[in-house]
Amino acid sequence: MKRPPYVTDKALKQFIKSALEEDIQDGDHSTLSTIPADLVQKARCIIKQNCIVAGVELAEFIFKTFDKNMSVEVLIKDGESAKPGDIAFIVTGKAQSILQTERLVLNCMQRMSGIATLTHDWDSRLVGTKTKLLDTRKTTPNFRICEKWAVAIGGGTNHRYGLYDMIMLKDNHIDYNGSITNAVKMCKDYLKRNKKKLKIEVETRNLDEVQEAINAKVDRIMLDNMDVPTMKKAVELINGRCESEASGGITREMLKDVASTGVTYISAGALTHSAENIDISLKALKD
């Protein structure tokens, strides 16, 4: 699949450099002491659970960033389903390079495949509705690029990537500022003054706040921790004048009921903070 716009070569190289430095530092002494520098070998990536595979493209990027002479034969692409015993790819290159990158590749793939699998499961419950499933910023520090990429691979839609690419006025912003009306006005003045074009979303906790956000003419209204009947009333109140987003305490079992209210989006931090890793291994393959 096509990479999301935030998954640039520059961002990936920065992530990989930091991750390898954390792991290798002054050398992988287990490998350096036992494996000849010129030994070329193969290894296969074995999937051990039913899942949606994610991180194959990243794995290839990690291998080739570390050692440009490594080659990868991809057998299962990102976003495809796999079962125990399936081989995602076969990597060929210096044995030292394979061993030094093995753990980083597996850590990324196990986490990303878990997120993609959970996202796919949740998203499948929204089939037949117009509601889209969003992730959140509840991600692991310095691993956001992989976690949000995994959501996209699993069929979800990425919310804002960070604090810089969308304005979201949450309850603390409103409480510190004093009112939705004033906060939105200040945002619009700020954007005009700084010549920025960013969407404005406002978190609301009740129908009065929903009406205030409508009057302020924002781009999206978040319906935070509302029950389904209140959410339905909020969507009717909004009446298509802006986007709506259900958020807060969303569970898999609630998805269809929430979507039935007509909300534009459902956001769930669980996609990234509650996904279980998928068991994947990299095993030597000898001719």
Tab-separated table of C-alpha atoms in Angstrom:
chain	number	residue	atom	x	y	z
A	1	MET	CA	0.000	0.000	0.000
A	2	LYS	CA	1.047	3.603	-0.465
A	3	ARG	CA	2.855	5.060	2.524
A	4	PRO	CA	1.050	7.745	4.551
A	5	PRO	CA	2.602	11.201	3.958
A	6	TYR	CA	4.327	11.305	7.363
A	7	VAL	CA	6.281	8.102	6.583
A	8	THR	CA	9.167	9.760	4.773
A	9	ASP	CA	12.621	8.296	4.147
A	10	LYS	CA	14.055	11.017	6.381
A	11	ALA	CA	11.719	10.175	9.282
A	12	LEU	CA	12.370	6.452	8.933
A	13	LYS	CA	16.145	6.884	8.839
A	14	GLN	CA	16.000	9.043	11.956
A	15	PHE	CA	13.898	6.430	13.767
A	16	ILE	CA	16.133	3.541	12.668
A	17	LYS	CA	19.334	5.368	13.589
A	18	SER	CA	18.072	6.077	17.106
A	19	ALA	CA	16.737	2.540	17.604
A	20	LEU	CA	19.944	0.847	16.433
A	21	GLU	CA	22.106	3.138	18.553
A	22	GLU	CA	20.016	2.214	21.584
A	23	ASP	CA	20.543	-1.504	20.907
A	24	ILE	CA	24.064	-1.784	19.474
A	25	GLN	CA	26.016	1.124	20.981
A	26	ASP	CA	29.709	0.112	20.743
A	27	GLY	CA	28.955	-3.211	19.104
A	28	ASP	CA	26.927	-6.430	19.028
A	29	HIS	CA	29.674	-8.393	20.719
A	30	SER	CA	27.792	-11.715	20.607
A	31	THR	CA	27.743	-11.514	16.820
A	32	LEU	CA	31.116	-9.869	16.280
A	33	SER	CA	32.854	-12.545	18.356
A	34	THR	CA	31.275	-15.589	16.700
A	35	ILE	CA	30.231	-14.793	13.127
A	36	PRO	CA	32.756	-14.198	10.304
A	37	ALA	CA	32.395	-10.771	8.715
A	38	ASP	CA	32.133	-12.192	5.181
A	39	LEU	CA	29.613	-14.952	5.910
A	40	VAL	CA	26.452	-14.564	3.795
A	41	GLN	CA	23.253	-16.253	4.948
A	42	LYS	CA	19.458	-16.231	4.658
A	43	ALA	CA	16.680	-15.953	7.225
A	44	ARG	CA	12.925	-16.324	6.951
A	45	CYS	CA	10.320	-14.297	8.804
A	46	ILE	CA	7.768	-16.717	10.267
A	47	ILE	CA	4.273	-15.622	11.315
A	48	LYS	CA	3.050	-17.564	14.358
A	49	GLN	CA	-0.503	-16.211	14.817
A	50	ASN	CA	-3.477	-15.335	12.640
A	51	CYS	CA	-3.064	-11.640	11.861
A	52	ILE	CA	-2.967	-8.775	9.438
A	53	VAL	CA	0.720	-8.401	8.625
A	54	ALA	CA	2.282	-4.963	9.034
A	55	GLY	CA	5.859	-3.747	9.004
A	56	VAL	CA	7.210	-5.686	6.016
A	57	GLU	CA	8.059	-2.524	4.080
A	58	LEU	CA	9.646	-1.101	7.222
A	59	ALA	CA	11.647	-4.310	7.734
A	60	GLU	CA	13.076	-4.051	4.232
A	61	PHE	CA	13.931	-0.394	4.867
A	62	ILE	CA	15.695	-1.290	8.141
A	63	PHE	CA	17.761	-4.040	6.520
A	64	LYS	CA	18.857	-1.881	3.579
A	65	THR	CA	19.525	1.179	5.743
A	66	PHE	CA	21.873	-0.902	7.894
A	67	ASP	CA	23.471	-2.758	4.971
A	68	LYS	CA	22.657	-1.693	1.407
A	69	ASN	CA	23.680	-5.111	0.070
A	70	MET	CA	20.937	-6.983	1.904
A	71	SER	CA	18.018	-8.192	-0.227
A	72	VAL	CA	14.474	-9.091	0.756
A	73	GLU	CA	12.069	-11.393	-1.063
A	74	VAL	CA	8.602	-10.328	0.061
A	75	LEU	CA	6.043	-13.142	0.204
A	76	ILE	CA	3.291	-11.406	2.221
A	77	LYS	CA	2.680	-7.686	1.780
A	78	ASP	CA	1.579	-5.183	4.409
A	79	GLY	CA	-2.168	-5.378	4.946
A	80	GLU	CA	-2.501	-9.006	3.857
A	81	SER	CA	-3.749	-11.699	6.217
A	82	ALA	CA	-1.503	-14.496	7.458
A	83	LYS	CA	-1.804	-17.671	9.488
A	84	PRO	CA	0.653	-19.596	11.706
A	85	GLY	CA	3.553	-20.954	9.696
A	86	ASP	CA	3.298	-18.459	6.847
A	87	ILE	CA	6.549	-16.844	5.677
A	88	ALA	CA	6.346	-13.072	5.327
A	89	PHE	CA	9.723	-12.650	3.659
A	90	ILE	CA	13.179	-14.118	3.165
A	91	VAL	CA	16.184	-11.866	3.771
A	92	THR	CA	19.612	-12.528	2.294
A	93	GLY	CA	22.850	-10.816	3.283
A	94	LYS	CA	25.771	-10.851	5.641
A	95	ALA	CA	24.947	-12.958	8.690
A	96	GLN	CA	26.294	-10.211	10.941
A	97	SER	CA	23.868	-7.702	9.408
A	98	ILE	CA	20.909	-10.050	9.778
A	99	LEU	CA	21.678	-10.686	13.451
A	100	GLN	CA	22.239	-7.032	14.316
A	101	THR	CA	18.951	-5.888	12.774
A	102	GLU	CA	16.843	-8.913	13.735
A	103	ARG	CA	15.456	-7.585	17.019
A	104	LEU	CA	14.544	-4.143	15.687
A	105	VAL	CA	12.741	-5.681	12.712
A	106	LEU	CA	10.796	-8.113	14.897
A	107	ASN	CA	9.917	-5.550	17.566
A	108	CYS	CA	8.458	-3.280	14.893
A	109	MET	CA	6.617	-6.008	13.013
A	110	GLN	CA	5.154	-7.633	16.128
A	111	ARG	CA	3.795	-4.323	17.408
A	112	MET	CA	2.631	-3.061	14.026
A	113	SER	CA	0.929	-6.350	13.118
A	114	GLY	CA	-0.901	-6.328	16.456
A	115	ILE	CA	-2.210	-2.814	15.829
A	116	ALA	CA	-3.135	-3.565	12.207
A	117	THR	CA	-4.982	-6.716	13.260
A	118	LEU	CA	-6.973	-4.937	15.979
A	119	THR	CA	-7.741	-2.011	13.670
A	120	HIS	CA	-8.942	-4.357	10.937
A	121	ASP	CA	-11.229	-6.118	13.410
A	122	TRP	CA	-12.749	-2.859	14.666
A	123	ASP	CA	-13.039	-1.335	11.208
A	124	SER	CA	-14.875	-4.412	9.902
A	125	ARG	CA	-17.701	-3.624	12.331
A	126	LEU	CA	-18.263	-0.301	10.564
A	127	VAL	CA	-18.811	-1.856	7.139
A	128	GLY	CA	-22.082	-0.569	5.695
A	129	THR	CA	-21.894	2.726	7.589
A	130	LYS	CA	-20.404	6.053	6.543
A	131	THR	CA	-18.459	6.391	9.801
A	132	LYS	CA	-14.660	6.199	9.677
A	133	LEU	CA	-12.417	4.810	12.412
A	134	LEU	CA	-9.695	7.135	13.726
A	135	ASP	CA	-6.647	6.614	15.890
A	136	THR	CA	-5.402	9.125	18.497
A	137	ARG	CA	-2.144	10.537	19.880
A	138	LYS	CA	-2.117	7.831	22.563
A	139	THR	CA	1.000	6.320	21.081
A	140	THR	CA	4.375	5.158	22.370
A	141	PRO	CA	6.910	8.035	22.446
A	142	ASN	CA	9.307	7.859	19.489
A	143	PHE	CA	7.294	5.000	17.967
A	144	ARG	CA	4.293	6.992	16.713
A	145	ILE	CA	5.365	6.759	13.088
A	146	CYS	CA	5.112	2.961	13.201
A	147	GLU	CA	1.926	2.784	15.264
A	148	LYS	CA	-0.028	5.221	13.109
A	149	TRP	CA	1.316	3.569	9.960
A	150	ALA	CA	0.010	0.246	11.322
A	151	VAL	CA	-3.460	1.750	11.861
A	152	ALA	CA	-3.492	2.839	8.208
A	153	ILE	CA	-2.344	-0.624	7.098
A	154	GLY	CA	-5.175	-2.162	9.131
A	155	GLY	CA	-7.785	-0.054	7.352
A	156	GLY	CA	-8.185	2.756	9.868
A	157	THR	CA	-7.846	6.487	9.250
A	158	ASN	CA	-5.157	8.566	10.917
A	159	HIS	CA	-6.274	11.502	13.040
A	160	ARG	CA	-3.842	14.417	13.286
A	161	TYR	CA	-0.259	13.152	13.454
A	162	GLY	CA	0.806	15.568	16.183
A	163	LEU	CA	0.134	18.899	17.805
A	164	TYR	CA	1.288	20.800	14.744
A	165	ASP	CA	-1.035	19.679	11.943
A	166	MET	CA	-4.481	20.415	13.400
A	167	ILE	CA	-5.937	22.549	16.173
A	168	MET	CA	-7.822	20.556	18.765
A	169	LEU	CA	-9.267	22.457	21.701
A	170	LYS	CA	-9.797	19.903	24.428
A	171	ASP	CA	-11.492	20.357	27.791
A	172	ASN	CA	-8.346	21.723	29.449
A	173	HIS	CA	-7.894	24.327	26.715
A	174	ILE	CA	-11.484	25.453	27.187
A	175	ASP	CA	-11.308	25.437	30.981
A	176	TYR	CA	-8.031	27.391	31.001
A	177	ASN	CA	-9.296	29.850	28.394
A	178	GLY	CA	-12.790	30.385	29.741
A	179	SER	CA	-15.106	29.514	26.859
A	180	ILE	CA	-15.363	27.741	23.528
A	181	THR	CA	-16.426	30.970	21.831
A	182	ASN	CA	-13.409	32.922	22.994
A	183	ALA	CA	-10.948	30.065	22.405
A	184	VAL	CA	-12.119	29.525	18.811
A	185	LYS	CA	-11.963	33.258	18.078
A	186	MET	CA	-8.406	33.373	19.385
A	187	CYS	CA	-7.505	30.349	17.236
A	188	LYS	CA	-8.861	31.942	14.087
A	189	ASP	CA	-7.013	35.169	14.830
A	190	TYR	CA	-3.812	33.176	15.459
A	191	LEU	CA	-4.130	31.259	12.198
A	192	LYS	CA	-4.758	34.430	10.219
A	193	ARG	CA	-1.883	36.239	11.885
A	194	ASN	CA	0.524	33.381	11.241
A	195	LYS	CA	-0.835	32.581	7.763
A	196	LYS	CA	-1.615	28.983	8.643
A	197	LYS	CA	-4.428	26.809	7.302
A	198	LEU	CA	-5.363	24.282	9.962
A	199	LYS	CA	-8.697	22.699	10.782
A	200	ILE	CA	-10.176	23.514	14.185
A	201	GLU	CA	-11.767	20.793	16.293
A	202	VAL	CA	-13.440	21.402	19.645
A	203	GLU	CA	-14.130	18.837	22.346
A	204	THR	CA	-17.607	19.115	23.844
A	205	ARG	CA	-19.057	17.485	26.951
A	206	ASN	CA	-22.763	18.312	26.640
A	207	LEU	CA	-25.332	19.635	24.194
A	208	ASP	CA	-24.890	23.245	25.328
A	209	GLU	CA	-21.215	23.066	24.409
A	210	VAL	CA	-22.121	21.429	21.090
A	211	GLN	CA	-24.358	24.389	20.274
A	212	GLU	CA	-21.638	26.835	21.290
A	213	ALA	CA	-19.154	25.056	19.015
A	214	ILE	CA	-21.652	25.145	16.146
A	215	ASN	CA	-22.116	28.890	16.641
A	216	ALA	CA	-18.325	29.332	16.641
A	217	LYS	CA	-18.196	27.657	13.190
A	218	VAL	CA	-15.532	25.053	13.768
A	219	ASP	CA	-14.529	22.285	11.356
A	220	ARG	CA	-15.194	19.336	13.656
A	221	ILE	CA	-16.949	18.787	16.968
A	222	MET	CA	-15.807	16.012	19.270
A	223	LEU	CA	-18.556	14.384	21.323
A	224	ASP	CA	-16.630	13.313	24.390
A	225	ASN	CA	-17.843	10.501	26.637
A	226	MET	CA	-21.472	10.977	25.631
A	227	ASP	CA	-23.957	8.121	25.744
A	228	VAL	CA	-25.500	7.021	22.448
A	229	PRO	CA	-28.845	8.875	22.849
A	230	THR	CA	-27.031	12.147	23.654
A	231	MET	CA	-24.675	11.580	20.737
A	232	LYS	CA	-27.659	11.129	18.416
A	233	LYS	CA	-29.133	14.416	19.604
A	234	ALA	CA	-25.771	16.128	19.093
A	235	VAL	CA	-25.479	14.861	15.508
A	236	GLU	CA	-29.018	16.078	14.804
A	237	LEU	CA	-28.091	19.446	16.286
A	238	ILE	CA	-24.974	19.689	14.133
A	239	ASN	CA	-27.081	18.753	11.083
A	240	GLY	CA	-24.127	18.449	8.711
A	241	ARG	CA	-22.761	21.931	9.393
A	242	CYS	CA	-19.423	20.411	10.350
A	243	GLU	CA	-17.844	17.026	10.980
A	244	SER	CA	-18.547	15.101	14.180
A	245	GLU	CA	-16.344	12.716	16.133
A	246	ALA	CA	-17.360	10.299	18.877
A	247	SER	CA	-14.605	9.772	21.420
A	248	GLY	CA	-13.952	8.612	24.949
A	249	GLY	CA	-14.450	5.117	26.316
A	250	ILE	CA	-15.293	3.603	22.938
A	251	THR	CA	-15.279	-0.203	22.944
A	252	ARG	CA	-15.536	-2.732	20.127
A	253	GLU	CA	-19.025	-3.708	21.242
A	254	MET	CA	-20.231	-0.092	20.985
A	255	LEU	CA	-19.055	0.598	17.451
A	256	LYS	CA	-22.238	-0.206	15.525
A	257	ASP	CA	-24.460	1.655	17.979
A	258	VAL	CA	-22.211	4.707	17.892
A	259	ALA	CA	-22.029	4.635	14.087
A	260	SER	CA	-25.845	4.465	13.956
A	261	THR	CA	-25.972	8.020	15.371
A	262	GLY	CA	-24.526	9.288	12.095
A	263	VAL	CA	-21.189	10.564	13.454
A	264	THR	CA	-18.525	11.233	10.836
A	265	TYR	CA	-15.740	9.621	12.851
A	266	ILE	CA	-15.150	7.363	15.839
A	267	SER	CA	-11.757	7.774	17.504
A	268	ALA	CA	-10.282	5.158	19.795
A	269	GLY	CA	-7.000	5.227	21.686
A	270	ALA	CA	-7.366	1.470	22.183
A	271	LEU	CA	-6.171	0.862	18.621
A	272	THR	CA	-2.635	1.800	19.653
A	273	HIS	CA	-2.499	1.498	23.430
A	274	SER	CA	-4.342	-1.816	23.853
A	275	ALA	CA	-3.278	-3.913	20.864
A	276	GLU	CA	-1.471	-7.161	21.677
A	277	ASN	CA	1.758	-7.953	19.863
A	278	ILE	CA	1.731	-10.731	17.280
A	279	ASP	CA	4.246	-13.553	17.684
A	280	ILE	CA	6.716	-13.388	14.789
A	281	SER	CA	10.227	-14.842	14.523
A	282	LEU	CA	13.233	-14.661	12.224
A	283	LYS	CA	14.928	-18.012	11.709
A	284	ALA	CA	18.110	-18.980	9.888
A	285	LEU	CA	17.472	-20.599	6.541
A	286	LYS	CA	20.237	-22.907	5.344
A	287	ASP	CA	20.486	-24.272	1.830
